[in-house]
Structure formats: C-alpha cells, structure tokens
Coordinates of C-alpha atoms and ligand atoms in Angstrom, one line a residue:
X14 CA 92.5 58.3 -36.0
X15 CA 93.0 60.1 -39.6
X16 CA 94.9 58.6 -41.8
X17 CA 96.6 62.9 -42.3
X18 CA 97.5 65.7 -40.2
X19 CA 97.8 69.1 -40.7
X20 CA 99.9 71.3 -38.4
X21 CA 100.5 75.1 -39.1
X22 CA 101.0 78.1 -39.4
X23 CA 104.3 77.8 -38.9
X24 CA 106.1 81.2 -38.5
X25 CA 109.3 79.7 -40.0
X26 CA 110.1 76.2 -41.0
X27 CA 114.0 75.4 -41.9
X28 CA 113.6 72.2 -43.5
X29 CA 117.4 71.3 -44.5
X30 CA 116.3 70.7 -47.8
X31 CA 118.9 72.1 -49.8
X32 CA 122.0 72.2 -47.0
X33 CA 124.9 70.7 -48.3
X34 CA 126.4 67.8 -47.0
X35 CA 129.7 69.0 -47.4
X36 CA 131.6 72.1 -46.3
X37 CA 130.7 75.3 -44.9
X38 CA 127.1 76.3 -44.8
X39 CA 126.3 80.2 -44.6
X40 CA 123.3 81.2 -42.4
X41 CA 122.0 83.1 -45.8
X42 CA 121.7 79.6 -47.2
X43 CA 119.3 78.1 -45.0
X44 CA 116.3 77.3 -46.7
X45 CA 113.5 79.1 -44.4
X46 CA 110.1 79.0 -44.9
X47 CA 107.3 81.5 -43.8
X48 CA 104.3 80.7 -42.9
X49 CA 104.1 77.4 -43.5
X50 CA 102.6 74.0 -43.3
X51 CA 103.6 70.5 -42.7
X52 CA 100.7 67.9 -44.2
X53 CA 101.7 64.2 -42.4
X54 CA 100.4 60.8 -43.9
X55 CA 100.6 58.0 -41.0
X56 CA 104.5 58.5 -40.0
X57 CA 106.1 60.5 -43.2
X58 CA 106.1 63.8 -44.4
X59 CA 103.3 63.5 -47.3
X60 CA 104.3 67.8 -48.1
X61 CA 105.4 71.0 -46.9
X62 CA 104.3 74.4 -48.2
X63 CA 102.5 77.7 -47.5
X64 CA 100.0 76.7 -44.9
X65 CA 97.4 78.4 -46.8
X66 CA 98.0 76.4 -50.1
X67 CA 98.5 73.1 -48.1
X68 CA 95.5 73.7 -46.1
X69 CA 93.2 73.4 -49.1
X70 CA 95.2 70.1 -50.4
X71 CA 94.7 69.0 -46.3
X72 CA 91.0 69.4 -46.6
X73 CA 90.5 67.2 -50.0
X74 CA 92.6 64.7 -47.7
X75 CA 90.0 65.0 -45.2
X76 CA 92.9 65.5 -42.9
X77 CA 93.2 66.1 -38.8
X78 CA 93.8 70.1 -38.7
X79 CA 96.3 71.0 -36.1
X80 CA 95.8 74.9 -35.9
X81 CA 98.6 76.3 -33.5
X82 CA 98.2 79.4 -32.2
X83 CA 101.4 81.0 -31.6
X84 CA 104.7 81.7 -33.1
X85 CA 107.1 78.7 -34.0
X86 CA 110.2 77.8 -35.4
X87 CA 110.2 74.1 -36.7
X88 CA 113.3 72.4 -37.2
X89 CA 113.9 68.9 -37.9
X90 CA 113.9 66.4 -35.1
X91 CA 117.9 66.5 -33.7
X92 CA 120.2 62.9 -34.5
X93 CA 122.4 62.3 -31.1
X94 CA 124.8 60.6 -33.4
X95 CA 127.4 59.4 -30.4
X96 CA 126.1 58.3 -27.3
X97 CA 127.0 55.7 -24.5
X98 CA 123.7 56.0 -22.3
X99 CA 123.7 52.3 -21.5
X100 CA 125.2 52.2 -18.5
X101 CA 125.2 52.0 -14.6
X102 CA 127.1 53.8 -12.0
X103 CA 128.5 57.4 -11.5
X104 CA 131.7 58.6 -12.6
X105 CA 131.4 61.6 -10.1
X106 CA 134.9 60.6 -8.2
X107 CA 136.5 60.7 -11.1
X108 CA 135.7 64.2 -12.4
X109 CA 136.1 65.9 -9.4
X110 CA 139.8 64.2 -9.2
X111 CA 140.5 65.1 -12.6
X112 CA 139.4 69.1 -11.8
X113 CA 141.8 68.5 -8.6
X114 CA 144.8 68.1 -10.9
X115 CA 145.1 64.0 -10.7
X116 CA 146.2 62.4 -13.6
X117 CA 144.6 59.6 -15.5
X118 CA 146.7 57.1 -14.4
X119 CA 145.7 58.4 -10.7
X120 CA 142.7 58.5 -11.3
X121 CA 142.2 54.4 -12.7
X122 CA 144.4 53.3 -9.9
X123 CA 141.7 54.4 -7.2
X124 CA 139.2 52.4 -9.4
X125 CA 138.1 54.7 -11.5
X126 CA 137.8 55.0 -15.5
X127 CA 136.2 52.8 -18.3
X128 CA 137.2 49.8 -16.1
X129 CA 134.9 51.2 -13.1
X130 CA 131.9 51.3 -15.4
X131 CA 132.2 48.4 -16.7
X132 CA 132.6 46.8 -13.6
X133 CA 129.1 48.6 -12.7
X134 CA 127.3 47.7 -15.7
X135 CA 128.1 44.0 -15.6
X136 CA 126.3 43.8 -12.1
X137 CA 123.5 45.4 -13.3
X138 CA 120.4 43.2 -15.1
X139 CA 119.4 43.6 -18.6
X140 CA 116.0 45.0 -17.1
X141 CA 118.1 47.6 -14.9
X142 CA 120.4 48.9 -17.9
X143 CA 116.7 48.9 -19.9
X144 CA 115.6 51.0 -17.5
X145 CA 118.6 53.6 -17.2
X146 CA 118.4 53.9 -21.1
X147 CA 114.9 54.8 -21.2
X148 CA 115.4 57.6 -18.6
X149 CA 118.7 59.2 -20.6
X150 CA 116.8 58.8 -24.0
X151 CA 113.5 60.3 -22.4
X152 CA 115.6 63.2 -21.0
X153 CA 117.2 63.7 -24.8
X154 CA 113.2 63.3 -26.4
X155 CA 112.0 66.0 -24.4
X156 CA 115.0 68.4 -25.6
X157 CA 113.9 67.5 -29.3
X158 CA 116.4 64.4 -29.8
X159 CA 114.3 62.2 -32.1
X160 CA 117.0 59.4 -32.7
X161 CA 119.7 58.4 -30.4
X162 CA 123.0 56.0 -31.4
X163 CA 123.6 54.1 -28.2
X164 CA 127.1 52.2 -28.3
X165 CA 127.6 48.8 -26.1
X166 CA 131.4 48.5 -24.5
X167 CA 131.5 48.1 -20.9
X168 CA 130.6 44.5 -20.6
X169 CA 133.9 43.7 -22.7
X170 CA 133.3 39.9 -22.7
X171 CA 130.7 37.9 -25.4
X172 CA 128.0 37.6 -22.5
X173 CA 128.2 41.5 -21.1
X174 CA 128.1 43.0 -24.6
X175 CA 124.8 41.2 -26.0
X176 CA 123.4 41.8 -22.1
X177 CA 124.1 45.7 -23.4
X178 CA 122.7 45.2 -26.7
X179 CA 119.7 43.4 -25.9
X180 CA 119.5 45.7 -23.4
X181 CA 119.3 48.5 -26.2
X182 CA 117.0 46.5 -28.6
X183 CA 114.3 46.1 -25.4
X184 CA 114.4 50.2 -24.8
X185 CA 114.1 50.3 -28.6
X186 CA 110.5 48.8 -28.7
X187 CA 109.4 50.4 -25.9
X188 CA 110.6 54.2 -26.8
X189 CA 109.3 57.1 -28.9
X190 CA 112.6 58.2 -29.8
X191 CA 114.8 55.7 -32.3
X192 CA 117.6 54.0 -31.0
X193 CA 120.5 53.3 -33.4
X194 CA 122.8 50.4 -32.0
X195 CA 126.5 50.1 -32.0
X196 CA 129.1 47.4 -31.0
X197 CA 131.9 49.1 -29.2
X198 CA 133.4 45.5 -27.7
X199 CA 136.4 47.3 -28.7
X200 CA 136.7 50.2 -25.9
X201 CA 140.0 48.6 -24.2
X202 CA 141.1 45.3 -23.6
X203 CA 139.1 43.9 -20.0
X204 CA 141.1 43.3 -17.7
X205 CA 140.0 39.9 -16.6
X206 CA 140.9 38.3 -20.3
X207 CA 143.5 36.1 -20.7
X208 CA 145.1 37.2 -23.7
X209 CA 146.5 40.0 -26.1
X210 CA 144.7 43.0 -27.9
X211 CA 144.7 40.7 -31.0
X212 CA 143.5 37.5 -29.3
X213 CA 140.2 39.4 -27.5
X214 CA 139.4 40.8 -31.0
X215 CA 139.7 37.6 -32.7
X216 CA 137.3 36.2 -29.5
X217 CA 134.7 39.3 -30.7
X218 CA 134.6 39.0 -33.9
X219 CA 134.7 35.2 -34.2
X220 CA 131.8 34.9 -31.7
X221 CA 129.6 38.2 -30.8
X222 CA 129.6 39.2 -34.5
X223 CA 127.9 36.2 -35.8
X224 CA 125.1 36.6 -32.7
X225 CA 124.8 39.7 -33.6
X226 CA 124.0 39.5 -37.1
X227 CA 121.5 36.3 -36.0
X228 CA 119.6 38.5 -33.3
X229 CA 119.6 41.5 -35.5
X230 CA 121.2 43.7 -32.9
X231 CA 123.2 45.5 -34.2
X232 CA 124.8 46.5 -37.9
X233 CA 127.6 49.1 -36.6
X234 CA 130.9 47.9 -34.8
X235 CA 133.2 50.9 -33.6
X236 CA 136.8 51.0 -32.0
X237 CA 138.5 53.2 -29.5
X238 CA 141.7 53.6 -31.6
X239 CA 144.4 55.0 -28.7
X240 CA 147.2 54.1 -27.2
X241 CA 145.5 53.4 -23.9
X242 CA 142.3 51.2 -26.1
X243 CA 143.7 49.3 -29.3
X244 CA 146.5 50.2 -31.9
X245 CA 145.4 50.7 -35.7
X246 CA 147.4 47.5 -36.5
X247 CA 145.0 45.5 -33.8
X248 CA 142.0 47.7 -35.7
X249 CA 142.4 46.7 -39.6
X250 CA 142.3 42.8 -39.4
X251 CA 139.0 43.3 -37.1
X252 CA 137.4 45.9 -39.2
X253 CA 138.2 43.7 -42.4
X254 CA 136.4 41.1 -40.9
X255 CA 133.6 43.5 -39.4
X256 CA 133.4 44.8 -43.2
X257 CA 133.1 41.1 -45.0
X258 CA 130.4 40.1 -42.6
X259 CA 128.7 43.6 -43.7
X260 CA 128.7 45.6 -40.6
X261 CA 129.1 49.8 -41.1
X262 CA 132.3 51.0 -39.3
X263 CA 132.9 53.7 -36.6
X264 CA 135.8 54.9 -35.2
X265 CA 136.6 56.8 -31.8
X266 CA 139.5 58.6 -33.3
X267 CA 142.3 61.3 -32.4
X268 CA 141.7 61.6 -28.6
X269 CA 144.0 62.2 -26.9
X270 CA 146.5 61.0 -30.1
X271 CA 146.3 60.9 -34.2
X272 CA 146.4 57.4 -35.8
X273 CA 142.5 56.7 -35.8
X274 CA 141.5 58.9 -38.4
X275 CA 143.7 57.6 -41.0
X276 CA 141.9 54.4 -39.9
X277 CA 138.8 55.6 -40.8
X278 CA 139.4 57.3 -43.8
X279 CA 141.4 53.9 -44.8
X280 CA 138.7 51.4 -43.9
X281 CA 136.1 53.3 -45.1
X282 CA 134.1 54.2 -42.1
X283 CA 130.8 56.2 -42.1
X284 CA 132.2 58.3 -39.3
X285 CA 135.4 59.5 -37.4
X286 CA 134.1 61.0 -33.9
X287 CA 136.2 62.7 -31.8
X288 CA 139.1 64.1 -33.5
X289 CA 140.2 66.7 -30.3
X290 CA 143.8 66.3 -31.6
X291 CA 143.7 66.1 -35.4
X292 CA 146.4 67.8 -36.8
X293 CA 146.3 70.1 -40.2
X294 CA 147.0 66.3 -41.9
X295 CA 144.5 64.4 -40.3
X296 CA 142.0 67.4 -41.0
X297 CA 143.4 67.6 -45.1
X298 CA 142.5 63.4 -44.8
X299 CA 139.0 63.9 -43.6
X300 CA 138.2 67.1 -45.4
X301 CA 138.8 65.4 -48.5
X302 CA 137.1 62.0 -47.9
X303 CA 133.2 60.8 -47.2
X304 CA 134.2 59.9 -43.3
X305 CA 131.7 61.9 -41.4
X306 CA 133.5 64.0 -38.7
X307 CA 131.4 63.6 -35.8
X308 CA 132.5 66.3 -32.9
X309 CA 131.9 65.2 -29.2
X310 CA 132.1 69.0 -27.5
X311 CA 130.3 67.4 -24.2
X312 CA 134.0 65.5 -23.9
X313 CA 135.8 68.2 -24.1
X314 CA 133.1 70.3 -22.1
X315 CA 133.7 67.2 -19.4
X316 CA 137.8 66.9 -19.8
X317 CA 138.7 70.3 -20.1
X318 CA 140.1 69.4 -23.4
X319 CA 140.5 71.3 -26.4
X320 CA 137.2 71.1 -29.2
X321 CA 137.6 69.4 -31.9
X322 CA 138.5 71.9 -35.5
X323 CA 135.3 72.2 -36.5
X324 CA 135.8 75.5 -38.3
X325 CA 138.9 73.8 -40.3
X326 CA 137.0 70.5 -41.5
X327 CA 134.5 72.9 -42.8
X328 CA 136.8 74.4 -44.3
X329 CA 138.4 72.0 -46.0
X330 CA 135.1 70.3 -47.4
X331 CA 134.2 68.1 -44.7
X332 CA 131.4 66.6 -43.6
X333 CA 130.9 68.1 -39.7
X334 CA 128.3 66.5 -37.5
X335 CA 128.0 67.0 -33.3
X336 CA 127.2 64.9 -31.0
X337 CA 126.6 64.6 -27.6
X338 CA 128.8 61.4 -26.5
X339 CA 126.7 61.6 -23.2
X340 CA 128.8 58.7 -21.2
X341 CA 129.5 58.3 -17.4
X342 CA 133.2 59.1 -17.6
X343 CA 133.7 62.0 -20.3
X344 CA 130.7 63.7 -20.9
X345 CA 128.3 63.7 -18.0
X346 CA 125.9 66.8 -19.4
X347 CA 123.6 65.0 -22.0
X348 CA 122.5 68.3 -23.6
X349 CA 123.2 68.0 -27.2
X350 CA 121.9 71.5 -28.3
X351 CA 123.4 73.2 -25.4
X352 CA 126.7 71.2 -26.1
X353 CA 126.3 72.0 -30.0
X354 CA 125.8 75.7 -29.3
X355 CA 128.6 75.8 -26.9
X356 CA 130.9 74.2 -30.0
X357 CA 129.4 76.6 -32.3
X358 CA 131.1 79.7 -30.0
X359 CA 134.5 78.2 -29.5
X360 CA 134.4 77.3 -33.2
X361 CA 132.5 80.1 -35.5
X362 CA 130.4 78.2 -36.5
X363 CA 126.9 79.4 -38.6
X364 CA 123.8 78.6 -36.8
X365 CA 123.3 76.9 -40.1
X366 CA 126.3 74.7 -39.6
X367 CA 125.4 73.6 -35.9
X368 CA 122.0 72.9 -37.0
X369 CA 122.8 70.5 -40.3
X370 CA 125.9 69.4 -37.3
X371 CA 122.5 67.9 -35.4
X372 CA 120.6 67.0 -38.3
X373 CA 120.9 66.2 -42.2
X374 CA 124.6 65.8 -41.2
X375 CA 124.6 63.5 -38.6
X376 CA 121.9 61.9 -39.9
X377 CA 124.6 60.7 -42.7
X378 CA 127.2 59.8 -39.6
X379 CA 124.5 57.2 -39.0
X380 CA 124.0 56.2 -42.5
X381 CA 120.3 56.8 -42.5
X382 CA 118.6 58.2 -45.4
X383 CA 114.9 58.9 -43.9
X384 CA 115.5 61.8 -41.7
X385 CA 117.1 65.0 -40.7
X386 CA 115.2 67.0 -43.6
X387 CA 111.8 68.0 -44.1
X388 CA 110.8 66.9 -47.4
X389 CA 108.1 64.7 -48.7
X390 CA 108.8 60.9 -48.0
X391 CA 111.1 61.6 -45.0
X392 CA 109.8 60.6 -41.2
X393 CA 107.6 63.6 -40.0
X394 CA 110.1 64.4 -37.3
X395 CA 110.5 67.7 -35.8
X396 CA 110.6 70.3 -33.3
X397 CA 108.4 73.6 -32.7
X398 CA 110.2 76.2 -31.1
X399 CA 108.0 78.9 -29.2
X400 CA 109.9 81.7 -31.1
X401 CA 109.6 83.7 -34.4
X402 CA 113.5 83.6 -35.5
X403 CA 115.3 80.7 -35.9
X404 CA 118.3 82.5 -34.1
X405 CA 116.9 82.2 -30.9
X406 CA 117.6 78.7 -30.5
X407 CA 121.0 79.1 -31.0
X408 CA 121.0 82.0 -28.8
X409 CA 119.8 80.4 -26.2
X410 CA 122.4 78.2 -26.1
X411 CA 120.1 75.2 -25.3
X412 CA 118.2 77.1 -22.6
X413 CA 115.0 77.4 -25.2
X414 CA 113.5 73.9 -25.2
X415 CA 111.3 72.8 -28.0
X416 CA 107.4 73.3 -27.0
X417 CA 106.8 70.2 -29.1
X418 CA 108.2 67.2 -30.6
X419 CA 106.8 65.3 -33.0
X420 CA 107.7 61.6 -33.6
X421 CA 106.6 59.6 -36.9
X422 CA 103.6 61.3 -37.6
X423 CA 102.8 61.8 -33.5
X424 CA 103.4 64.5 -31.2
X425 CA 104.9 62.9 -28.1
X426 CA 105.8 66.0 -26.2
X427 CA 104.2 68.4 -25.6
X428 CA 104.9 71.7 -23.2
X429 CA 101.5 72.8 -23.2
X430 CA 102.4 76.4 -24.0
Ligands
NIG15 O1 133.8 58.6 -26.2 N1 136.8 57.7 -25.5 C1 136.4 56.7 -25.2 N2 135.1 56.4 -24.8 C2 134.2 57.4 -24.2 C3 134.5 57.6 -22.8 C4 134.1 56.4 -22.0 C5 134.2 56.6 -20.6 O2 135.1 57.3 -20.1 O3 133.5 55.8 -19.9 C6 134.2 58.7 -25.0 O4 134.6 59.7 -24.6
FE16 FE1 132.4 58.0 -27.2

C-alpha cells in the first residue's frame, strides 16, 4: 500500500480551519474551499489545497490517486461527544409511559429508569456489552461519526463499572471509529449499597480510580449532579480527588435543576452537557468560562423537554458543542446529525454553528487536539457528501448520509454511489 493518497476534486471542502472556538459563528465565515484536494500521509492530513496544485505535489509523492467522479461536500469526520451506548436492555416501557402522562416516580416504581438498566447490563457478559457497543458505534460510523465518547454508569459497584469499561476498551481495538472512555460510577447511588452518597463515592474513588489509572481505561470521570443523582456538596470532595489523581472532569449538569454547572465552571471541567434548565446566570457562568457546553437535543427529543439555550451561550461567548447522548432511557434515536439539525431549528443556529457543534467544538469537549479540522498534521478524518452545497446537509436534516467516511488515512465506508 502507498505510503500517500490523493482524493479530489472536491466540489467544496469546509475544513474548520479558522472557526472560532468561542461564540457565534456566521455561515459567511466558514472557510470553504472549491475544488479541492486532500493529500493523506499513512493516517494524518499531510495538505489540503486546490486539487490541481496538490495533484502535482501528489505525483512527486508518488501518491495513490483517488479520482472521484462526482460532486462532494467534505466535512470533517463528526465527534459524538456524549454517549451511553454501552448497555443492555430496552427502555421502550418506559417512554411509552412517560408519552401516557406517568410521572417519573411512576414510571421507576414499575421497574423502570436508570435502575432498570443497570440491572440489565450487570447480567450481561463483558463479551455481550462488547458486542452491543460495536453495533451502536457501527450505526454512528456509517452516518459519518468518526469518534464516539462512551460513558460507563450502570454497573454502579467496582466490579460492574470496570466490566463496562473493559468492555469499552475491547470495542476500542476492534473498531474503525475511536472510542473515548468515561467513568460515570457517579449516575445515582445503586440501590443495593450499603451506605450514603458520600460513602459510595469515597468506595469509587478510593478503589475503581486507582484500577483505572493501572489498566489505562479511562482518563475522564463525570457526575450526574441532580437532586435525584448526587448533590454538588457530594461532587467537589470526589472531583478534588478525581483532579489530584489527574483525571479530566465532566459534568451532567442543569437537568431537570441548576447547581451542576456552577460545579463545572468551579472545578474546572472540560465540559458541562446538558444544561436543559440553565437559567440567564448559569448561561452568564458558562459563556464567560472555558467549560465546553455540550447540548444533548436527542434528550430532549426523547423527554419532551425543553433544548438546551444554545442560541444564548453563543451569545454570550460560549463554547457550544452537540451531542447525541444516545442512552436507553433518554435518548433512544442515536442520530447525531439529525439530532444536531433538529437543535439547530428550535435554536437559530448557523449551519456553521451546528457543524463546529459536531466538530472542532466538540472535539475540545473531549479535550482532543488531533481532529475536528482539516489541516496538515490533523487525523485524515472526514466525510464526502454526494452534494455540491454544503447546505444540503443541514437541510436534510440528517436524511443525507455521507457517501463516504474516511478513517485515519482509510476509507471505511463506502456507499458505492
Ligand atoms: O444523560 N441524565 C442522566 N443520564 C442519562 C440518562 C440515563 C438513562 O436514563 O438511562 C442522560 O440523559
Ligand atoms: Fe448522558
């Protein structure tokens, strides 16, 4: 196999090279370019340029010439920034009580909510939740979905959580896509322990963070901060101690409630996700600190709820990325361009500002540096869109699939049109 690749023309190629991570982002500011080309060296971007001015450096490289034949729009390979695909079970009972008017508290007395999943994934093996990952992150691949966060938190005990997390590592090494661990130990306190909210996280951080740091599986822990989950005063001691041992924070933050994202902004974290019912000062807070907002409009989409402000943390200089929190319970869909397009609607948003939501952007909620731009150095991942404007994606509203997707250097799918 050559050692370069050469794929073009390209009818328009939006790198995100010069969005902003901060703030608003007008469509007018996108940096688009025409006819281009993208030169590959093993699994990185070696250049981008005019495809007939790269073309002649290509052929000094003695580089593989991928001539396409059609229009395309090529964007940067999308970053699922919040996701909870490892698990087992369906959560079907419980949306269609929830559309039937029954409360929450309803709704976990006849067995359902996080407790019911977690119930489901602890019976299942660490070959079966393997398995179930691979599918959900396959599904995401094919819609352009390059690298996927996948948080632990419903095997709530020492044992269940690495079970989950090795579980995540094994789909890891056998997956195109990236996976992107997270510790989320702290979704609600299990049922079956025999203590307090402060006693469990003491338990967690005292022995599943030193495994994890040993086994290298994982370097983010994240909280569900709510009234139902853990209280921000049960939340600082075990992010403090999260922090010292050098683990990057997350926070599930502002619900259903505010308190979280104070948390976030006070501790630190890389991101905030959530943030349905952020109030003006909780959106000031953000707008004006490096937390990454991270909006989940496939739990709303799933709840009924209201979106997250989107439009206002823009507006007040914050950093806005979208995910698709694909989980059992909230968000069923797993269509993070269709979600994001959906959020862009409700909210105003620019195509530009959905796009960086699903790329540079939440490629910073993730604290990765190597992708969600195409520029030289970066991992040669990206879509091709059989289109000729870039607004037909958006359009589309997730209905336009990419033709290709190209992973490190390799296309590995393909839609043969
Ligand atoms: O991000 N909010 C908490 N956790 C998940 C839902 C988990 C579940 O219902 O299974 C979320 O929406
Ligand atoms: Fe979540």
């Amino acid at each position: 196999m050559k050692k370069y690749k050469l794929i073009g023309p390209i009818s328009q190629l939006i790198s995100m090279e010069k969005a902003t991570l901060k703030g608003a982002i007008k469509d007018e500011e996108l940096s688009v370019l025409h006819n281009a080309g993208i030169l590959i060296k093993e699994e990185n971007i070696h250049s981008i340029g005019m495809y007939s001015e790269i073309k002649k450096k290509a052929l000094l490289l003695d580089a593989e010439i991928i001539e396409l034949r059609a229009n395309y729009v090529c964007t940067p390979g999308f970053i699922d920034a919040h996701t909870h695909i490892c698990y087992s079970g369906s959560r079907a009972r419980d949306y269609a009580m929830r559309n039937a008017g029954q409360s929450y508290l309803e709704i976990a007395e006849a067995g359902g909510g996080i407790w019911d999943t977690v119930t489901k994934t602890r019976k299942s093996t660490l070959q079966e939740l393997t398995y179930g990952i691979l599918k959900r992150a396959n599904i995401l691949l094919k819609n352009g979905v390059t690298t996927i966060e996948v948080k632990s938190g419903y095997g709530l005990s020492v044992s269940e959580e690495l079970k989950m997390l090795r579980a995540i590592q094994n789909a890891n090494q056998n997956l195109e896509a990236d996976l992107i661990s997270t510790c989320l130990a702290a979704h609600m306190l299990p049922k079956d322990f025999d203590g307090n909210h402060q006693s469990y996280l003491e338990k967690i951080s005292n022995t599943l963070f030193p495994i994890l740091k040993e086994e290298n599986l994982t370097n983010r822990v994240d909280a569900f901060i709510e009234k139902s989950a853990f209280l921000p005063s049960d939340i600082y001691p075990y992010f403090k101690k999260a922090k010292a041992m050098g683990f990057d924070i997350t926070v599930h933050a502002d619900q259903f409630s505010t308190g979280g994202s104070e948390v976030a902004v006070k501790m630190n974290a890389i991101s905030a996700d959530h943030l349905e019912a952020s109030t003006e000062d909780e959106i000031e807070l953000l707008g004006n600190s490096d937390v990454v907002s991270v909006a989940l409009p496939g739990a709303s989409i799933g709840l009924g709820c209201d979106f997250t402000p989107a439009r206002k943390l823009l507006d007040t200089g914050g950093i806005l990325a979208i995910a698709s929190d694909w989980n059992p319970g909230s968000a069923p869909m797993g269509d993070l361009l269709t979600q994001a397009c959906i959020l862009g609607t409700f909210q105003k948003l620019s195509n530009a500002e959905v796009l960086a939501g699903i790329t540079y952007r939440a490629s910073a909620a993730l604290n990765l540096k190597d992708r969600g731009r195409l520029a030289t150095g970066m991992l040669a991942d990206f879509n091709l869109f059989r289109t000729t404007h870039f607004n037909e994606i958006f359009y589309h509203q997730g209905k336009l699939t990419p033709s290709q997707v190209w992973k490190r250097g390799d296309i590995v799918y393909s839609d043969h049109n």
